[in-house]
Short mmCIF file of C-alpha atoms and ligand atoms in Angstrom, two decimals:
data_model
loop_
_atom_site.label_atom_id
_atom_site.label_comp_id
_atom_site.label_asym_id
_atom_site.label_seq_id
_atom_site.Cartn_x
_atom_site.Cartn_y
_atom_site.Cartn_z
CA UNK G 1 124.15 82.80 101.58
CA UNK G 2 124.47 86.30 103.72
CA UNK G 3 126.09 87.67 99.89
CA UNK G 4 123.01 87.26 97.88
CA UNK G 5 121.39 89.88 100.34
CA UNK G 6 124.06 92.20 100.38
CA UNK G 7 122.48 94.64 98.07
CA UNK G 8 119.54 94.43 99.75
CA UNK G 9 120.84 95.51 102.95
CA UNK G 10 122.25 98.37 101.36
CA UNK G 11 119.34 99.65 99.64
CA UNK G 12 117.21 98.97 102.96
CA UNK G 13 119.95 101.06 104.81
CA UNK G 14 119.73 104.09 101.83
CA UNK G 15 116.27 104.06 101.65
CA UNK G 16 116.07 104.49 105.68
CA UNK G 17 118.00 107.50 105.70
CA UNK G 18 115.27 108.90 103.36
CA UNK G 19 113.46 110.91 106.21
CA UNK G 20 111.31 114.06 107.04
CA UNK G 21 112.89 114.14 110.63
CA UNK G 22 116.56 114.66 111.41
CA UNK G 23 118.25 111.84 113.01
CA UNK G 24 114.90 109.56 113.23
CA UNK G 25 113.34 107.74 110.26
CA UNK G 26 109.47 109.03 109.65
CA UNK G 27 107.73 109.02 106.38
CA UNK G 28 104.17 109.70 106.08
CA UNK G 29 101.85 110.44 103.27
CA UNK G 30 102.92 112.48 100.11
CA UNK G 31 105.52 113.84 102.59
CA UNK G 32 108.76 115.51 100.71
CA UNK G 33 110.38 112.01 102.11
CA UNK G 34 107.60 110.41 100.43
CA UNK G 35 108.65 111.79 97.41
CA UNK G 36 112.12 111.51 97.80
CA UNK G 37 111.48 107.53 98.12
CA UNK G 38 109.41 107.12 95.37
CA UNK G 39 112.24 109.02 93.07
CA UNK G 40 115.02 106.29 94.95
CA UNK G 41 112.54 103.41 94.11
CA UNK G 42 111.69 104.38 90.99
CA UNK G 43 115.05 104.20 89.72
CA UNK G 44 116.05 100.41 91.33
CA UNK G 45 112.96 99.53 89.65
CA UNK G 46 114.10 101.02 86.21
CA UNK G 47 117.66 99.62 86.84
CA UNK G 48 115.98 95.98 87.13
CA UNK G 49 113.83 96.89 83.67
CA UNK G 50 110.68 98.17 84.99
CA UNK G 51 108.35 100.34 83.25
CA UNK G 52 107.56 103.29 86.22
CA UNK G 53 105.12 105.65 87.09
CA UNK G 54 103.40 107.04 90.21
CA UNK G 55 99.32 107.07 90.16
CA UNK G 56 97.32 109.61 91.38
CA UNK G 57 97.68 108.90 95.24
CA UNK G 58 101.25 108.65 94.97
CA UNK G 59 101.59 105.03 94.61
CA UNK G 60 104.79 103.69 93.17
CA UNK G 61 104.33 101.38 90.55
CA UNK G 62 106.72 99.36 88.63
CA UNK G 63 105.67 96.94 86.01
CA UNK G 64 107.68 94.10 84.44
CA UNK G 65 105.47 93.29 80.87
CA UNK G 66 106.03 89.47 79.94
CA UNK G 67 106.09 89.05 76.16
CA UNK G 68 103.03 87.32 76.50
CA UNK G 69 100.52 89.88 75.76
CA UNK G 70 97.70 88.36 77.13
CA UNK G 71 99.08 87.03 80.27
CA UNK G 72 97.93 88.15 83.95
CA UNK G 73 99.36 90.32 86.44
CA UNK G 74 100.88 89.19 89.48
CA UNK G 75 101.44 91.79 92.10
CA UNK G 76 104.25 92.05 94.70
CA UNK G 77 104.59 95.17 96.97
CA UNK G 78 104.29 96.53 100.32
CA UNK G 79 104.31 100.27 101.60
CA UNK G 80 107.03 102.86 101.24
CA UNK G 81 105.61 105.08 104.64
CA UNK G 82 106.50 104.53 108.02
CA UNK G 83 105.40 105.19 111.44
CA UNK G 84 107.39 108.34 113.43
CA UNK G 85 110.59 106.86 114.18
CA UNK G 86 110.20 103.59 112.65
CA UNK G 87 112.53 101.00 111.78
CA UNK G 88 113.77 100.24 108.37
CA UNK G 89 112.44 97.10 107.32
CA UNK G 90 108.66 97.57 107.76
CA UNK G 91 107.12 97.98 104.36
CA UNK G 92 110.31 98.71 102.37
CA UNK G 93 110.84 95.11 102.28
CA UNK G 94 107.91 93.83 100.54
CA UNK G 95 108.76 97.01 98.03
CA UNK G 96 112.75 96.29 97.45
CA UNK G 97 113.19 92.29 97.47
CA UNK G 98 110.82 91.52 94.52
CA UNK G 99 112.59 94.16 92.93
CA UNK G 100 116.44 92.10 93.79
CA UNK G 101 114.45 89.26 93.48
CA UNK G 102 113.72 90.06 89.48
CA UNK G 103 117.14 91.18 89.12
CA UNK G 104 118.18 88.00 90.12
CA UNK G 105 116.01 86.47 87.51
CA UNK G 106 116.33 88.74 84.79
CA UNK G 107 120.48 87.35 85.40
CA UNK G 108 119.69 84.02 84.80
CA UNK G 109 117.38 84.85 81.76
CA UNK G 110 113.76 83.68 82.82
CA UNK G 111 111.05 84.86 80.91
CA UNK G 112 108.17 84.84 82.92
CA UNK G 113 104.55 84.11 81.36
CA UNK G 114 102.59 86.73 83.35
CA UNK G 115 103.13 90.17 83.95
CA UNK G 116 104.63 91.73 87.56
CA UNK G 117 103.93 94.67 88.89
CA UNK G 118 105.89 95.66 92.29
CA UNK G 119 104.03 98.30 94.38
CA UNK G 120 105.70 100.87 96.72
CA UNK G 121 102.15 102.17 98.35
CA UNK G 122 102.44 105.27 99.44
CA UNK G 123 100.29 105.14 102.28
CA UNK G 124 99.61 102.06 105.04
CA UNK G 125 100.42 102.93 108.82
CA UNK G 126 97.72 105.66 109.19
CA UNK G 127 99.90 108.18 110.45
CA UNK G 128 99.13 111.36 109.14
CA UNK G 129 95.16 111.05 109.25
CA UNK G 130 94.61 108.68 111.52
CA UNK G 131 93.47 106.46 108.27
CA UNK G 132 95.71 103.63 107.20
CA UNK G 133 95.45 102.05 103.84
CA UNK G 134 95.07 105.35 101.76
CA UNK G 135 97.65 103.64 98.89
CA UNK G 136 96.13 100.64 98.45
CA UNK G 137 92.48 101.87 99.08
CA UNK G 138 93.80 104.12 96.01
CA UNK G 139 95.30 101.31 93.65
CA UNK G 140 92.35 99.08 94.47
CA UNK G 141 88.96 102.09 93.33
CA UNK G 142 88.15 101.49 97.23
CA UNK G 143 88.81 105.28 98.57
CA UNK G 144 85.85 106.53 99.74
CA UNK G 145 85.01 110.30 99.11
CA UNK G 146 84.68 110.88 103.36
CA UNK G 147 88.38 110.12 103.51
CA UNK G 148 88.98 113.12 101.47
CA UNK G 149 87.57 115.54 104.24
CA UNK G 150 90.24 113.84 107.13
CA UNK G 151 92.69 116.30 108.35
CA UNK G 152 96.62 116.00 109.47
CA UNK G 153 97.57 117.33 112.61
CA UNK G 154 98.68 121.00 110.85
CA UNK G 155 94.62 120.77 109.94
CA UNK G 156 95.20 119.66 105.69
CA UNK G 157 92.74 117.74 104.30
CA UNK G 158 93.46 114.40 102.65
CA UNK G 159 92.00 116.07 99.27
CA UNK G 160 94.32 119.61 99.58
CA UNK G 161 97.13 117.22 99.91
CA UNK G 162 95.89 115.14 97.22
CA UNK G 163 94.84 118.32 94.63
CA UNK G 164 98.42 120.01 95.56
CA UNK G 165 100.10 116.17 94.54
CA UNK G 166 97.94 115.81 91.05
CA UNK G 167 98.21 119.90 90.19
CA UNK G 168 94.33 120.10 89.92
CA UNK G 169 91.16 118.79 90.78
CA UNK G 170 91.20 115.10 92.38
CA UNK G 171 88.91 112.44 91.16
CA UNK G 172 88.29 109.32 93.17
CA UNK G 173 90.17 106.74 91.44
CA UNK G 174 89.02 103.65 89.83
CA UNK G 175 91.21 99.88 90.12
CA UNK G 176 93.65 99.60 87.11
CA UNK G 177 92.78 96.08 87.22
CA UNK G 178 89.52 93.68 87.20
CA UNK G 179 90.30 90.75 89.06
CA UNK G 180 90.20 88.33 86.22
CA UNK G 181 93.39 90.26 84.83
CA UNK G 182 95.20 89.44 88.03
CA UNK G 183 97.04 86.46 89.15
CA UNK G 184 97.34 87.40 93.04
CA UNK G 185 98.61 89.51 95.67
CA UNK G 186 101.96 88.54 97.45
CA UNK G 187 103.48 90.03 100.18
CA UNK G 188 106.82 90.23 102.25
CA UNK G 189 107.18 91.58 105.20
CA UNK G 190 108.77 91.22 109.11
CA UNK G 191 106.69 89.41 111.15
CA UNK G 192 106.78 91.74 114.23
CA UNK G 193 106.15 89.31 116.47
CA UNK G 194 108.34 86.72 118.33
CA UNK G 195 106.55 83.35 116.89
CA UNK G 196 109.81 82.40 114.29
CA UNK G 197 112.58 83.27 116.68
CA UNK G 198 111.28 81.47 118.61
CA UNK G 199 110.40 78.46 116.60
CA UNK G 200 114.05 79.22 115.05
CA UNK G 201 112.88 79.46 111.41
CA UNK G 202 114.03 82.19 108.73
CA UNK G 203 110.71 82.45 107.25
CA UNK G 204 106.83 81.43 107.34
CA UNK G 205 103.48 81.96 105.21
CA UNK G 206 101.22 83.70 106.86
CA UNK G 207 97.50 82.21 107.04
CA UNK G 208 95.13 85.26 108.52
CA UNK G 209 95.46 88.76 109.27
CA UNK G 210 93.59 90.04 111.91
CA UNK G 211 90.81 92.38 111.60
CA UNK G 212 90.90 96.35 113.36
CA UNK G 213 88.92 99.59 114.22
CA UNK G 214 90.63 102.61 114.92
CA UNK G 215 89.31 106.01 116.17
CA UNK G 216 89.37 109.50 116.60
CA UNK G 217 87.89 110.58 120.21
CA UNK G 218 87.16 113.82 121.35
CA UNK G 219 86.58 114.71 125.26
CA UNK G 220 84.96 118.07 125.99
CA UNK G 221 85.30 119.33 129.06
CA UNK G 222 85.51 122.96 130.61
CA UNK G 223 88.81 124.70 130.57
CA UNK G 224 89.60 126.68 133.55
CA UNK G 225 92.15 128.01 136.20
CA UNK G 226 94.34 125.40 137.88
CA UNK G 227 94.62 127.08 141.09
CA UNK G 228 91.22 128.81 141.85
CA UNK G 229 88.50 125.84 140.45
CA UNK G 230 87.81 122.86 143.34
CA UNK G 231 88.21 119.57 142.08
CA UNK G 232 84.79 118.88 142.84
CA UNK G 233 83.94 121.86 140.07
CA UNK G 234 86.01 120.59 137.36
CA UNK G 235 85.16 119.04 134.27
CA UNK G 236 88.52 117.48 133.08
CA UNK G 237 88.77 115.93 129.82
CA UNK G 238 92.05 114.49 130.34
CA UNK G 239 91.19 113.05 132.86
CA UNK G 240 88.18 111.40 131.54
CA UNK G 241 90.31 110.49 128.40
CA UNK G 242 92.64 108.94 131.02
CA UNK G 243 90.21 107.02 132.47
CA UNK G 244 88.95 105.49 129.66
CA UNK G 245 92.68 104.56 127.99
CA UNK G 246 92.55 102.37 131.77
CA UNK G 247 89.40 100.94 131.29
CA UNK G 248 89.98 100.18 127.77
CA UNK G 249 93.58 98.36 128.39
CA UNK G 250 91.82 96.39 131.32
CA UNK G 251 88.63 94.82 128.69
CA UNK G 252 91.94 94.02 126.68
CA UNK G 253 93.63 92.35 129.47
CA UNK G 254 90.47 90.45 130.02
CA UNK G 255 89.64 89.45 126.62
CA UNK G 256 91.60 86.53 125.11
CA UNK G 257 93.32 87.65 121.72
CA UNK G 258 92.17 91.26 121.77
CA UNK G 259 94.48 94.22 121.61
CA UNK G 260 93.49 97.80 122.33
CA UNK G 261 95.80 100.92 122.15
CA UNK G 262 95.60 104.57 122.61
CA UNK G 263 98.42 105.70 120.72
CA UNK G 264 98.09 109.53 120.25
CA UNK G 265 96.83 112.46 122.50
CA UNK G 266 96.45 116.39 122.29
CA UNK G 267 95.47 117.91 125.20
CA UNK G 268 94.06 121.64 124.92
CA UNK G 269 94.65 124.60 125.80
CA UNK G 270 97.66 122.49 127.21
CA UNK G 271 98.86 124.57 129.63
CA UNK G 272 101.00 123.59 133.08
CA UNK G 273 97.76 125.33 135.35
CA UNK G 274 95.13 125.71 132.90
CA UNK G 275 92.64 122.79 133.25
CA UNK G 276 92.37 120.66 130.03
CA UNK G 277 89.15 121.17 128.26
CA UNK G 278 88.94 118.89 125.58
CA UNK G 279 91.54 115.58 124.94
CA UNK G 280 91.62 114.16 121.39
CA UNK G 281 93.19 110.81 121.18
CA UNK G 282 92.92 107.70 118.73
CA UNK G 283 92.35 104.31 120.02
CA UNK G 284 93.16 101.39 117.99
CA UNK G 285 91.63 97.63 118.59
CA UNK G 286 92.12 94.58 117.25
CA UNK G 287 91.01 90.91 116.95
CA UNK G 288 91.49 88.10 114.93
CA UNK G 289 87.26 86.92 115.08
CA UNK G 290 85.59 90.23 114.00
CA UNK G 291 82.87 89.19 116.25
CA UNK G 292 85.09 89.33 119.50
CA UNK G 293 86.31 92.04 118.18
CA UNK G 294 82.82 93.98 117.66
CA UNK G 295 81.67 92.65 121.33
CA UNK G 296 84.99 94.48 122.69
CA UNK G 297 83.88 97.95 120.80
CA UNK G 298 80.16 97.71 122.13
CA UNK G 299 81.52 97.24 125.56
CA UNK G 300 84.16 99.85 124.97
CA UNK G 301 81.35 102.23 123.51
CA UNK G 302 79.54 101.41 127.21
CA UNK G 303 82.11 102.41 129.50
CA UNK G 304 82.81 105.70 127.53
CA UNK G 305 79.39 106.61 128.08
CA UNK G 306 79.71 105.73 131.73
CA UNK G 307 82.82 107.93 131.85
CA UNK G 308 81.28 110.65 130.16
CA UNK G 309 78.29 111.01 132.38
CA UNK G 310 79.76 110.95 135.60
CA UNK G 311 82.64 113.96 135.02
CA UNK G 312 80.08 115.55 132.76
CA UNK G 313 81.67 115.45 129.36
CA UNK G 314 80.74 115.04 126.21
CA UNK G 315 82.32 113.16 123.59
CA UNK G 316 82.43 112.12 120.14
CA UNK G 317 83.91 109.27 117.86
CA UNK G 318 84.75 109.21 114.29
CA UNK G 319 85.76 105.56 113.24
CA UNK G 320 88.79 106.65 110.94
CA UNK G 321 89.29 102.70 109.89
CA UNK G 322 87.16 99.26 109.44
CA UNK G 323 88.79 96.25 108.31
CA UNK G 324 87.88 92.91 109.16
CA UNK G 325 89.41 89.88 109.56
CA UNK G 326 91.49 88.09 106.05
CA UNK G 327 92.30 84.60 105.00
CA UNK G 328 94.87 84.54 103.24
CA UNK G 329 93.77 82.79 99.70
CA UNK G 330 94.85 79.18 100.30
CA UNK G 331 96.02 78.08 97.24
CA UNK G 332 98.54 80.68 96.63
CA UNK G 333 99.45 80.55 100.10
CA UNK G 334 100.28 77.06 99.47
CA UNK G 335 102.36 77.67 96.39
CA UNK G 336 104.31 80.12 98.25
CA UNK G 337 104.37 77.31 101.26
CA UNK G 338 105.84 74.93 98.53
CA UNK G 339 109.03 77.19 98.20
CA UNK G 340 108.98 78.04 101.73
CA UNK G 341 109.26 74.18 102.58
CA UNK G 342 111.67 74.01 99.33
CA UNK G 343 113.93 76.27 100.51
CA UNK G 344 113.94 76.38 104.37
CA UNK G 345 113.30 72.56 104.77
CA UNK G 346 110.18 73.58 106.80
CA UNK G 347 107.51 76.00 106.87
CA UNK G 348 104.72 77.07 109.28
CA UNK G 349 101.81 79.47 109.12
CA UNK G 350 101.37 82.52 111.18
CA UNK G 351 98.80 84.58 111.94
CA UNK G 352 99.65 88.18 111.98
CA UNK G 353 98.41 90.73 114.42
CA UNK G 354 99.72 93.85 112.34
CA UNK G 355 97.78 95.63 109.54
CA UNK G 356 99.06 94.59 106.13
CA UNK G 357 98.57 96.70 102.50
CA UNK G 358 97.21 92.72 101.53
CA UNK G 359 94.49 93.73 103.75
CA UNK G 360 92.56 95.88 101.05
CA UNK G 361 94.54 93.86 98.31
CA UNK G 362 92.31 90.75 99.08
CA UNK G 363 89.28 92.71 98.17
CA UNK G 364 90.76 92.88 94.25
CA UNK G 365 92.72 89.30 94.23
CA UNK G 366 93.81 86.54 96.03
CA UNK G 367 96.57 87.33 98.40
CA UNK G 368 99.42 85.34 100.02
CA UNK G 369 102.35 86.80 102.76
CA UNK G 370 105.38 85.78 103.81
CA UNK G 371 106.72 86.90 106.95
CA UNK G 372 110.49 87.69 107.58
CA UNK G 373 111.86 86.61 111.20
CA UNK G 374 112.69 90.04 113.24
CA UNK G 375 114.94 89.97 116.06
CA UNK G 376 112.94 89.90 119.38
CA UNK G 377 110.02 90.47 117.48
CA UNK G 378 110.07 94.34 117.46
CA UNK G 379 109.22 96.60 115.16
CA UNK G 380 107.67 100.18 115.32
CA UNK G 381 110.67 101.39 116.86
CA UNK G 382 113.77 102.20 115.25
CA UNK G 383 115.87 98.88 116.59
CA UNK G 384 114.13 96.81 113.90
CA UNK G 385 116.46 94.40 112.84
CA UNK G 386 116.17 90.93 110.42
CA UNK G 387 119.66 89.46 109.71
CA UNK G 388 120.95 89.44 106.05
CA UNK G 389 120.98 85.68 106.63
CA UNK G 390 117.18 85.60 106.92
CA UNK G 391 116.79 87.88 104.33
CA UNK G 392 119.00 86.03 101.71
CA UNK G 393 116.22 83.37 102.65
CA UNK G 394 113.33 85.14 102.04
CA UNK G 395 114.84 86.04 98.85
CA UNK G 396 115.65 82.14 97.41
CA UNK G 397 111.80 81.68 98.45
CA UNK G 398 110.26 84.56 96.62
CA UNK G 399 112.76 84.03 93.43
CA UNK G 400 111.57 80.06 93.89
CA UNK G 401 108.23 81.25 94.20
CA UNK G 402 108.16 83.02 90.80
CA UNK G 403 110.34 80.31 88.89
CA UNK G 404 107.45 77.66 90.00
CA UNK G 405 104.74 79.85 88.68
CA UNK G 406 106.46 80.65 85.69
CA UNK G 407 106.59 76.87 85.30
CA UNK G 408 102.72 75.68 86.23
CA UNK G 409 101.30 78.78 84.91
CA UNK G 410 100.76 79.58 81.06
CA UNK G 411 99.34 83.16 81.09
C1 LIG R 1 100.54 98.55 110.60
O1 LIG R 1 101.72 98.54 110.83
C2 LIG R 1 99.66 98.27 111.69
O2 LIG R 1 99.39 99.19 112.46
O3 LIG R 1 99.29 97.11 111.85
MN1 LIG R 2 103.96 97.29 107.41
MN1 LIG R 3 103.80 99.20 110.37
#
């Protein structure tokens, strides 16, 4: 069964050499690696017959017409940028097994009723501006003109990098599709988390996808000498920032479900005996009941201001993200449960903790995941791993998947 995924594996292992960092895999946002993917994409998907083209925030997009002209579209994709030293699998496989997956049926000469578009997005782990989504906020007319004016660490807007992309002037795009063209939304990707190892299953359908804030925070402080100013003088904004990263992991610790990280930090001047006068970090929180979630951030909100007031700081927040919580549509979750349980012999819903592009998909059509077992459940680091075998499973199940809409459906 291991075979059928062979080609997979190898365009999984080409595409995550594709890199903007010697010797570690990192591709973020319009990057030259960005670029260099989309080209490497582009032509699997024109190998497997589909029509390509890139849209105006650098989404990939490869479409598959059906010779019925008035069918719908169904979508399959994921995201085609990674976090700094990232594994292999996350995102590229949603973007490269629907396109084996058609190959495969394109072999056996099925002509599908309803169109397919597969979608490398070119932007979903909110890397470069502290913003994830950017691709599919693109495809779906939901970018909003304030994410224009965020800026990368090198201080480049999300429009300069957008206007240097297009050659010219960059409108806010509208959705290529109104729902009632579309069919749905589906999926694939690892599960990054340990629940099918350890329930020793291949694949499962994943039923929710918990909702998440993230942050840009900025501690000012007072810069000043190292040796000469008394502690009892200083106004540290590391160390409030420090303080509050504590604080903030012990409400997560206490709070059933919730998940709160502080994943980034610049500390300036950032010298060994200069003290720090300002700290910029994100935080990044996350709940599957947006109201637990929204209790976490006031209380969050309170200790910062506690913080802040007893070293003397100031600081100040820009949300960079807002997504709440998604069910997954249920009726195309339980078509795509019907090949799960068709192929596997079993399947089980999941709920996943990570950030998916079906996020902002379910906004424009109903959407429906399936998750990929990964060994030990890791992922954002570059020993992600999921075994051909599992792969050459997820594979029969999305191929199935198609076949038995092809078969109930009628454009
Ligand atoms: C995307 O990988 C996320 O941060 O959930
Ligand atoms: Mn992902
Ligand atoms: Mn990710």
């Amino acid at each position: 069964m291991a075979d059928a995924a062979q080609q997979l594996v190898r365009m999984l292992d080409e595409l995550g050499r594709v890199t903007d960092e010697p010797g570690r895999l990192t591709r973020t946002f319009l990057s030259p690696a960005m670029r260099r993917a989309n080209k490497l994409v582009g032509s699997w998907m024109r190998e497997v017959g589909l029509k390509v083209h890139e849209d105006t925030v650098g989404n990939l997009i490869g479409r598959l017409a059906s010779k019925r002209r008035k069918a719908r579209t169904l979508v399959l994709g994921s995201h085609l940028d990674t976090v700094c030293d990232a594994g292999k699998y996350d995102g590229p496989l949603g973007v490269l097994l629907p396109i084996v997956a058609l190959a495969e049926l394109k072999r056996r000469g099925v002509d599908l009723p309803f169109h397919v578009e597969v979608l490398g997005f070119a932007e979903e782990e909110g890397v470069r501006f502290a913003s994830a989504y950017l691709g599919s906020e693109g495809y779906t007319g939901r970018l909003k003109a304030s994410a224009l004016n965020l800026r990368d660490a090198g201080g480049v807007t999300v429009r300069q990098v957008l206007e240097r992309f297009n050659g010219g002037r960059f409108r806010l795009p509208k959705a290529i599709h109104r729902p009632s063209n579309l069919l749905g939304y589906v999926e694939v990707h690892i599960e990054q988390g340990p629940v099918l190892e350890v329930r020793r299953l291949a694949v499962g359908v994943v039923s929710a996808i918990a909702g998440q804030s993230r942050f840009k925070l900025t501690w000012t402080g007072e810069a000043g000498h190292a040796g000469t100013t008394p502690m009892a003088l200083r106004r540290d904004a590391l160390a409030g920032a420090a303080e509050f990263a504590l604080g903030v992991e012990s409400i997560a610790r206490r709070t059933p479900g919730l998940v709160a990280t502080v994943g980034s930090l610049t500390v300036s001047p950032g010298a060994a005996n200069v003290i720090p006068g300002a700290a910029v970090h994100t935080l990044d929180v996350r709940h599957a009941d947006d109201r637990a979630r929204r209790r976490a951030l006031m209380a969050i909100g309170r200790l910062a201001t506690r913080i802040a007031s007893r070293r003397k700081l100031t600081r100040a927040w820009q949300r960079t993200q807002e997504n709440g919580a998604v069910i997954c549509s249920p009726p195309l979750t339980a078509q795509l449960a019907r090949s799960v349980q068709a192929v596997q012999g079993k399947s089980i819903s999941v709920v996943s903790g990570a950030g998916h592009d079906g996020v902002v998909m379910s906004a424009l059509t109903p959407v429906a995941m399936l998750f990929v077992r990964c060994r030990a459940g890791l992922s954002h680091h570059p020993d992600e791993y999921a075994s051909p075998k599992d792969l050459a499973m997820a594979r029969r199940v999305v191929i199935d998947f198609l076949e038995r809409l092809a078969g109930v459906h009628h454009g």
